[in-house]
Tab-separated table of C-alpha atoms in Angstrom:
chain	number	residue	atom	x	y	z
A	1	MET	CA	-136.547	27.515	15.708
A	2	ILE	CA	-138.797	26.726	18.659
A	3	LEU	CA	-137.556	25.353	21.942
A	4	SER	CA	-139.649	22.872	23.871
A	5	SER	CA	-138.188	22.359	27.307
A	6	GLY	CA	-138.334	19.297	29.539
A	7	CYS	CA	-137.855	18.980	33.284
A	8	SER	CA	-134.646	19.949	35.021
A	9	GLU	CA	-132.873	17.518	37.262
A	10	ARG	CA	-129.690	17.233	39.254
A	11	SER	CA	-127.194	14.770	37.833
A	12	GLY	CA	-127.093	11.471	39.710
A	13	ASP	CA	-123.337	11.402	40.193
A	14	VAL	CA	-123.188	14.701	42.084
A	15	PHE	CA	-124.289	14.918	45.720
A	16	ARG	CA	-124.386	17.959	47.943
A	17	GLU	CA	-125.112	18.624	51.572
A	18	TYR	CA	-127.032	21.541	52.974
A	19	ASP	CA	-125.289	24.848	53.697
A	20	GLU	CA	-123.203	24.725	50.528
A	21	VAL	CA	-122.834	26.440	47.175
A	22	PHE	CA	-125.029	24.780	44.550
A	23	ILE	CA	-127.090	25.221	41.379
A	24	GLN	CA	-130.630	26.048	42.457
A	25	SER	CA	-132.119	25.955	38.933
A	26	VAL	CA	-131.282	26.603	35.295
A	27	ASP	CA	-133.345	28.486	32.716
A	28	VAL	CA	-132.922	27.467	29.076
A	29	MET	CA	-134.332	29.780	26.414
A	30	SER	CA	-133.962	29.938	22.627
A	31	ALA	CA	-134.046	32.522	19.861
A	32	PRO	CA	-133.713	32.171	16.060
A	33	GLN	CA	-130.241	32.937	14.756
A	34	GLY	CA	-129.696	32.774	11.004
A	35	GLN	CA	-129.983	29.114	10.005
A	36	GLY	CA	-129.895	27.857	13.577
A	37	THR	CA	-130.961	28.570	17.142
A	38	LEU	CA	-129.259	30.436	19.951
A	39	LEU	CA	-129.722	28.646	23.288
A	40	THR	CA	-129.245	30.726	26.430
A	41	ALA	CA	-128.676	28.868	29.699
A	42	THR	CA	-129.077	30.931	32.878
A	43	PRO	CA	-127.885	29.096	36.000
A	44	TYR	CA	-129.013	30.391	39.413
A	45	ILE	CA	-126.203	29.820	41.913
A	46	ARG	CA	-127.155	29.700	45.581
A	47	ASN	CA	-124.669	30.217	48.432
A	48	ASP	CA	-126.224	29.026	51.690
A	49	GLN	CA	-122.962	29.339	53.603
A	50	ASN	CA	-122.305	32.020	56.197
A	51	THR	CA	-119.182	33.073	54.289
A	52	ASP	CA	-118.582	34.249	50.729
A	53	SER	CA	-117.703	31.570	48.199
A	54	SER	CA	-114.349	31.155	46.493
A	55	MET	CA	-113.986	31.869	42.758
A	56	LEU	CA	-116.793	30.103	40.875
A	57	SER	CA	-117.077	29.113	37.223
A	58	ILE	CA	-119.743	27.515	35.031
A	59	LYS	CA	-119.400	25.067	32.136
A	60	VAL	CA	-122.383	24.496	29.822
A	61	LYS	CA	-122.502	21.649	27.304
A	62	ILE	CA	-125.120	21.010	24.606
A	63	ILE	CA	-125.241	17.260	23.940
A	64	ASP	CA	-127.035	15.634	20.982
A	65	LYS	CA	-129.152	12.898	22.604
A	66	GLU	CA	-129.097	10.700	19.507
A	67	THR	CA	-125.334	10.684	18.960
A	68	GLN	CA	-124.245	11.633	22.519
A	69	LEU	CA	-121.819	14.101	20.938
A	70	ILE	CA	-121.142	17.560	22.374
A	71	VAL	CA	-122.311	20.035	19.721
A	72	ALA	CA	-121.495	23.173	21.715
A	73	GLU	CA	-119.568	23.962	24.892
A	74	ARG	CA	-118.679	27.147	26.726
A	75	ASP	CA	-117.184	28.273	30.062
A	76	MET	CA	-118.012	31.352	32.103
A	77	ASP	CA	-116.579	32.879	35.300
A	78	MET	CA	-119.193	33.653	37.969
A	79	GLY	CA	-116.771	35.350	40.377
A	80	TYR	CA	-117.623	35.300	44.074
A	81	VAL	CA	-121.130	34.755	45.463
A	82	LYS	CA	-121.792	36.502	48.759
A	83	ALA	CA	-122.913	34.579	51.824
A	84	GLN	CA	-126.633	33.706	51.969
A	85	SER	CA	-127.323	35.109	48.489
A	86	LEU	CA	-128.225	34.164	44.917
A	87	ALA	CA	-126.336	35.026	41.717
A	88	TYR	CA	-127.194	34.299	38.092
A	89	ASN	CA	-125.847	35.008	34.628
A	90	GLY	CA	-126.750	33.958	31.090
A	91	LEU	CA	-124.506	32.007	28.736
A	92	SER	CA	-125.430	31.606	25.042
A	93	LEU	CA	-124.499	28.796	22.632
A	94	GLY	CA	-125.513	28.177	19.020
A	95	VAL	CA	-127.213	25.018	17.709
A	96	ILE	CA	-127.686	24.491	13.959
A	97	ASN	CA	-130.007	21.494	13.556
A	98	PRO	CA	-133.430	20.723	15.058
A	99	GLY	CA	-133.490	17.745	17.408
A	100	ASN	CA	-133.383	16.541	20.995
A	101	TYR	CA	-130.591	17.890	23.173
A	102	GLU	CA	-129.362	17.682	26.752
A	103	VAL	CA	-128.195	20.949	28.313
A	104	GLU	CA	-125.679	20.076	31.030
A	105	THR	CA	-124.536	22.783	33.449
A	106	GLN	CA	-121.616	22.208	35.814
A	107	LEU	CA	-120.557	24.412	38.729
A	108	PHE	CA	-116.884	24.592	39.753
A	109	GLU	CA	-115.204	26.252	42.723
A	110	GLU	CA	-111.518	26.876	42.071
A	111	GLY	CA	-111.528	24.010	39.574
A	112	GLN	CA	-113.360	21.505	41.782
A	113	LEU	CA	-116.772	20.231	40.632
A	114	LEU	CA	-119.458	21.236	43.155
A	115	ASP	CA	-122.729	20.524	41.397
A	116	SER	CA	-124.249	19.505	38.081
A	117	TRP	CA	-127.648	20.112	36.531
A	118	SER	CA	-129.166	18.793	33.307
A	119	ARG	CA	-132.183	19.710	31.236
A	120	SER	CA	-133.717	18.115	28.140
A	121	VAL	CA	-134.763	20.395	25.305
A	122	THR	CA	-136.289	19.823	21.885
A	123	ILE	CA	-135.623	22.264	19.077
A	124	LYS	CA	-138.230	22.155	16.326
A	125	ALA	CA	-138.179	23.671	12.861
A	126	ASN	CA	-139.815	27.059	12.515
A	127	SER	CA	-143.542	26.938	11.836
A	128	SER	CA	-145.591	29.449	9.919
A	129	ALA	CA	-145.556	33.069	11.061
A	130	ASP	CA	-149.201	32.970	12.105
A	131	GLN	CA	-148.869	30.096	14.572
A	132	PRO	CA	-150.402	30.717	18.026
A	133	ALA	CA	-148.396	31.776	21.043
A	134	ASP	CA	-147.108	29.018	23.325
A	135	ILE	CA	-146.444	30.524	26.762
A	136	LEU	CA	-144.200	28.875	29.345
A	137	LEU	CA	-143.697	30.091	32.939
A	138	THR	CA	-140.121	29.341	33.968
A	139	ASN	CA	-139.412	30.496	37.525
A	140	MET	CA	-140.189	33.204	40.054
A	141	ASN	CA	-137.776	35.681	41.638
A	142	LEU	CA	-138.781	36.978	45.081
A	143	VAL	CA	-137.056	39.731	47.053
A	144	ILE	CA	-138.108	41.574	50.220
A	145	THR	CA	-137.371	45.257	49.696
A	146	GLN	CA	-138.724	46.733	52.916
A	147	PHE	CA	-140.093	45.951	56.385
A	148	THR	CA	-143.105	48.022	57.493
A	149	ASP	CA	-145.540	48.364	60.418
A	150	ARG	CA	-142.843	47.703	63.022
A	151	ASP	CA	-141.531	44.741	61.030
A	152	THR	CA	-144.894	42.974	61.072
A	153	LYS	CA	-145.288	43.338	57.277
A	154	VAL	CA	-142.973	43.037	54.288
A	155	VAL	CA	-142.905	44.712	50.875
A	156	VAL	CA	-142.221	41.896	48.416
A	157	ASP	CA	-141.284	42.203	44.736
A	158	ILE	CA	-142.259	39.179	42.618
A	159	SER	CA	-140.844	38.691	39.100
A	160	PRO	CA	-142.040	35.543	37.270
A	161	GLY	CA	-140.230	34.582	34.074
A	162	VAL	CA	-142.285	34.233	30.862
A	163	TYR	CA	-141.083	32.560	27.666
A	164	ASN	CA	-143.078	32.478	24.409
A	165	GLN	CA	-142.008	29.407	22.456
A	166	GLY	CA	-144.627	29.930	19.756
A	167	GLY	CA	-145.746	32.792	17.525
A	168	ASP	CA	-146.496	36.371	18.570
A	169	SER	CA	-149.062	36.571	21.351
A	170	LYS	CA	-152.044	38.831	21.772
A	171	ALA	CA	-152.226	41.101	24.833
A	172	LEU	CA	-151.085	39.159	27.921
A	173	THR	CA	-151.900	39.781	31.581
A	174	MET	CA	-150.051	38.137	34.447
A	175	VAL	CA	-151.876	37.433	37.724
A	176	VAL	CA	-149.870	36.440	40.819
A	177	THR	CA	-151.610	35.002	43.888
A	178	ALA	CA	-150.098	34.601	47.356
A	179	LYS	CA	-152.251	32.326	49.520
A	180	THR	CA	-151.947	31.567	53.227
A	181	ASP	CA	-154.943	29.222	53.520
A	182	ALA	CA	-158.192	28.333	51.765
A	183	TYR	CA	-159.793	31.613	52.868
A	184	THR	CA	-156.965	34.176	52.660
A	185	ALA	CA	-155.293	35.156	49.392
A	186	TYR	CA	-153.570	38.264	48.018
A	187	THR	CA	-153.634	38.981	44.272
A	188	GLU	CA	-151.689	41.425	42.091
A	189	SER	CA	-151.467	41.701	38.286
A	190	ASP	CA	-149.177	43.055	35.573
A	191	GLU	CA	-150.049	43.967	31.979
A	192	LEU	CA	-147.397	42.312	29.810
A	193	GLY	CA	-148.813	43.381	26.450
A	194	ILE	CA	-147.809	41.539	23.260
A	195	VAL	CA	-144.920	39.086	23.640
A	196	LYS	CA	-143.077	38.261	20.427
A	197	GLY	CA	-142.401	34.665	19.429
A	198	SER	CA	-139.185	33.085	20.805
A	199	SER	CA	-138.764	35.932	23.292
A	200	GLN	CA	-138.677	36.118	27.060
A	201	LEU	CA	-139.333	38.669	29.763
A	202	ARG	CA	-140.198	39.003	33.426
A	203	GLY	CA	-143.395	40.337	34.855
A	204	HIS	CA	-143.349	42.404	38.023
A	205	VAL	CA	-145.818	42.791	40.889
A	206	ARG	CA	-145.466	44.130	44.414
A	207	PHE	CA	-147.174	42.804	47.547
A	208	VAL	CA	-147.435	44.084	51.113
A	209	LEU	CA	-147.846	40.919	53.182
A	210	PRO	CA	-147.924	39.900	56.845
A	211	ARG	CA	-144.413	38.803	57.688
A	212	ARG	CA	-145.088	35.936	60.051
A	213	ALA	CA	-147.016	33.730	57.651
A	214	GLU	CA	-146.376	30.945	55.157
A	215	TYR	CA	-147.433	31.404	51.537
A	216	THR	CA	-148.064	29.333	48.442
A	217	PHE	CA	-147.630	31.220	45.164
A	218	SER	CA	-149.298	30.664	41.818
A	219	VAL	CA	-148.917	32.574	38.542
A	220	THR	CA	-151.543	32.739	35.794
A	221	VAL	CA	-151.135	34.217	32.311
A	222	GLU	CA	-154.231	35.387	30.422
A	223	GLU	CA	-154.408	36.206	26.711
A	224	ASN	CA	-157.176	38.694	25.912
A	225	GLY	CA	-158.876	37.702	29.161
A	226	ARG	CA	-158.622	33.944	28.532
A	227	GLU	CA	-156.495	31.892	30.916
A	228	ILE	CA	-153.800	30.025	28.975
A	229	ILE	CA	-151.444	28.727	31.676
A	230	THR	CA	-151.199	28.508	35.463
A	231	SER	CA	-148.032	27.435	37.265
A	232	GLU	CA	-147.184	27.258	40.936
A	233	VAL	CA	-144.261	27.183	43.331
A	234	THR	CA	-144.117	23.670	44.770
A	235	GLU	CA	-142.714	24.698	48.162
A	236	THR	CA	-144.120	26.873	50.921
A	237	VAL	CA	-142.477	30.296	51.287
A	238	LYS	CA	-141.852	31.430	54.884
A	239	MET	CA	-141.456	35.211	54.804
A	240	ASP	CA	-139.859	35.531	58.238
A	241	LYS	CA	-137.039	33.224	57.078
A	242	ILE	CA	-136.031	35.487	54.161
A	243	GLU	CA	-133.574	38.321	54.645
A	244	ARG	CA	-134.087	41.749	53.173
A	245	SER	CA	-132.603	42.430	49.691
A	246	VAL	CA	-131.768	38.735	49.143
A	247	THR	CA	-133.187	37.419	45.859
A	248	LYS	CA	-134.795	33.987	46.115
A	249	ASN	CA	-135.534	31.959	42.991
A	250	TYR	CA	-138.282	29.330	42.821
A	251	PRO	CA	-139.040	27.037	39.854
A	252	LEU	CA	-142.611	27.263	38.541
A	253	VAL	CA	-144.363	23.970	37.761
A	254	GLU	CA	-147.469	23.912	35.583
A	255	GLU	CA	-150.627	23.264	37.572
A	256	GLY	CA	-151.663	19.634	37.482
A	257	THR	CA	-148.141	18.304	36.935
A	258	PRO	CA	-147.663	15.310	39.265
A	259	VAL	CA	-144.951	15.755	41.890
A	260	GLU	CA	-143.387	12.598	43.286
A	261	SER	CA	-143.303	12.345	47.060
A	262	PRO	CA	-141.452	9.756	49.161
A	263	ILE	CA	-143.486	6.962	50.730
A	264	GLU	CA	-143.938	7.642	54.419
A	265	GLU	CA	-142.526	5.182	56.908
A	266	GLY	CA	-145.129	2.708	58.020
A	267	THR	CA	-147.129	2.819	54.788
A	268	SER	CA	-147.024	0.170	52.101
A	269	SER	CA	-146.446	0.747	48.405
A	270	SER	CA	-149.000	-0.396	45.844
A	271	GLU	CA	-146.162	-2.289	44.159
A	272	ASP	CA	-144.787	-4.851	46.627
A	273	PRO	CA	-141.045	-5.307	45.924
A	274	THR	CA	-141.395	-8.988	46.996
A	275	PRO	CA	-144.645	-10.247	45.424
A	276	GLY	CA	-146.182	-13.213	47.265
A	277	PHE	CA	-144.127	-12.611	50.395
A	278	GLU	CA	-147.138	-11.711	52.537
A	279	GLY	CA	-148.915	-14.937	51.444
A	280	LEU	CA	-145.866	-17.024	52.338
A	281	VAL	CA	-145.674	-15.445	55.797
A	282	MET	CA	-149.360	-16.163	56.366
A	283	CYS	CA	-148.911	-19.831	55.430
A	284	VAL	CA	-146.009	-20.192	57.865
A	285	VAL	CA	-148.065	-18.575	60.640
A	286	LEU	CA	-150.992	-20.956	60.000
A	287	LEU	CA	-148.711	-23.999	59.997
A	288	LEU	CA	-147.136	-22.955	63.300
A	289	ALA	CA	-150.574	-22.426	64.807
A	290	ALA	CA	-151.677	-25.884	63.664
A	291	VAL	CA	-148.579	-27.522	65.178
A	292	ILE	CA	-149.174	-25.740	68.500
A	293	ILE	CA	-152.830	-26.825	68.555
A	294	MET	CA	-151.889	-30.468	67.788
A	295	LYS	CA	-149.248	-30.517	70.522
A	296	LYS	CA	-151.688	-28.997	72.973
A	297	GLY	CA	-154.330	-31.565	72.060
A	298	GLY	CA	-151.845	-34.421	72.533
A	299	LEU	CA	-150.805	-33.181	75.958
A	300	GLU	CA	-154.424	-32.913	77.062
A	301	SER	CA	-155.127	-36.477	75.849
A	302	LYS	CA	-152.179	-37.849	77.829
A	303	LYS	CA	-153.304	-35.916	80.871
A	304	ASP	CA	-156.864	-37.341	80.621
A	305	GLY	CA	-155.470	-40.880	80.270
A	306	LYS	CA	-153.375	-40.561	83.392
A	307	GLU	CA	-156.317	-39.202	85.362
A	308	GLY	CA	-158.471	-42.177	84.267
A	309	LEU	CA	-155.802	-44.689	85.250
A	310	ASN	CA	-155.383	-43.101	88.659
A	311	GLY	CA	-159.147	-43.269	89.123
A	312	ARG	CA	-159.226	-46.987	88.442
A	313	LYS	CA	-156.456	-47.611	90.959
A	314	ARG	CA	-158.400	-45.734	93.631
A	315	ARG	CA	-161.366	-47.999	93.060
């Protein structure tokens, strides 16, 4: 079986504020298992509080999108997550039939629902053994392991996740780029070798970077020297805001994927929510202007008439 994954999103009925415990992202991978497919969901739980969390647990449901029935469900204890840290663990469930599924992950703290995350996946029937590799970049783990040069530089370990949802690959090379501006970029690479079909792994590179700078990260995978995919972290990474030995996890989005951004205040949308409203306002303004002009003209005419009458009396 081959897993084709859609975008992740937070469920609409769950809201969270900053400085809380929440699901930062969820990886969903697959592997053939007898007559079916084994789906592995790996939730990344972030604790942005200044205190350790209470006892946490995860519930994962696999929902058939056509029937809306739960085809698999499993719970897992996450334990405690330390303050200002990230924890993750994998949970596997079996799916027998190909089709479209929703992977729903819920986070509980002492039985109370904190957050919910969903992801659409499509499981296809196995193709021929000689099908080409289909590489997907999932997310990027970042951890500062050391401060150097009187804390002006940081040693950073980067581990992007790679999933091959096709056949066996040829030799793969991963290239990670950390860029501060259009003229300054740092590049490191890792030889991944051959990645088997329906398997996953993490690359690993190490950077020594100026600490007080902001970086954008991109990851490229090459197969026998040919670029096959490039993905990027959509947010800017501020190194001086990251504590040592704290693992940060960032989703990787394929280059060229449109990212929605809110309309800034004071700008107008191309789709007016009240079509024709501007025209109506303009008509009202013109009518008011015409009325004012007519009244002004009438007053001036009366004034001229009175002046003429007074003139005749003087004669």
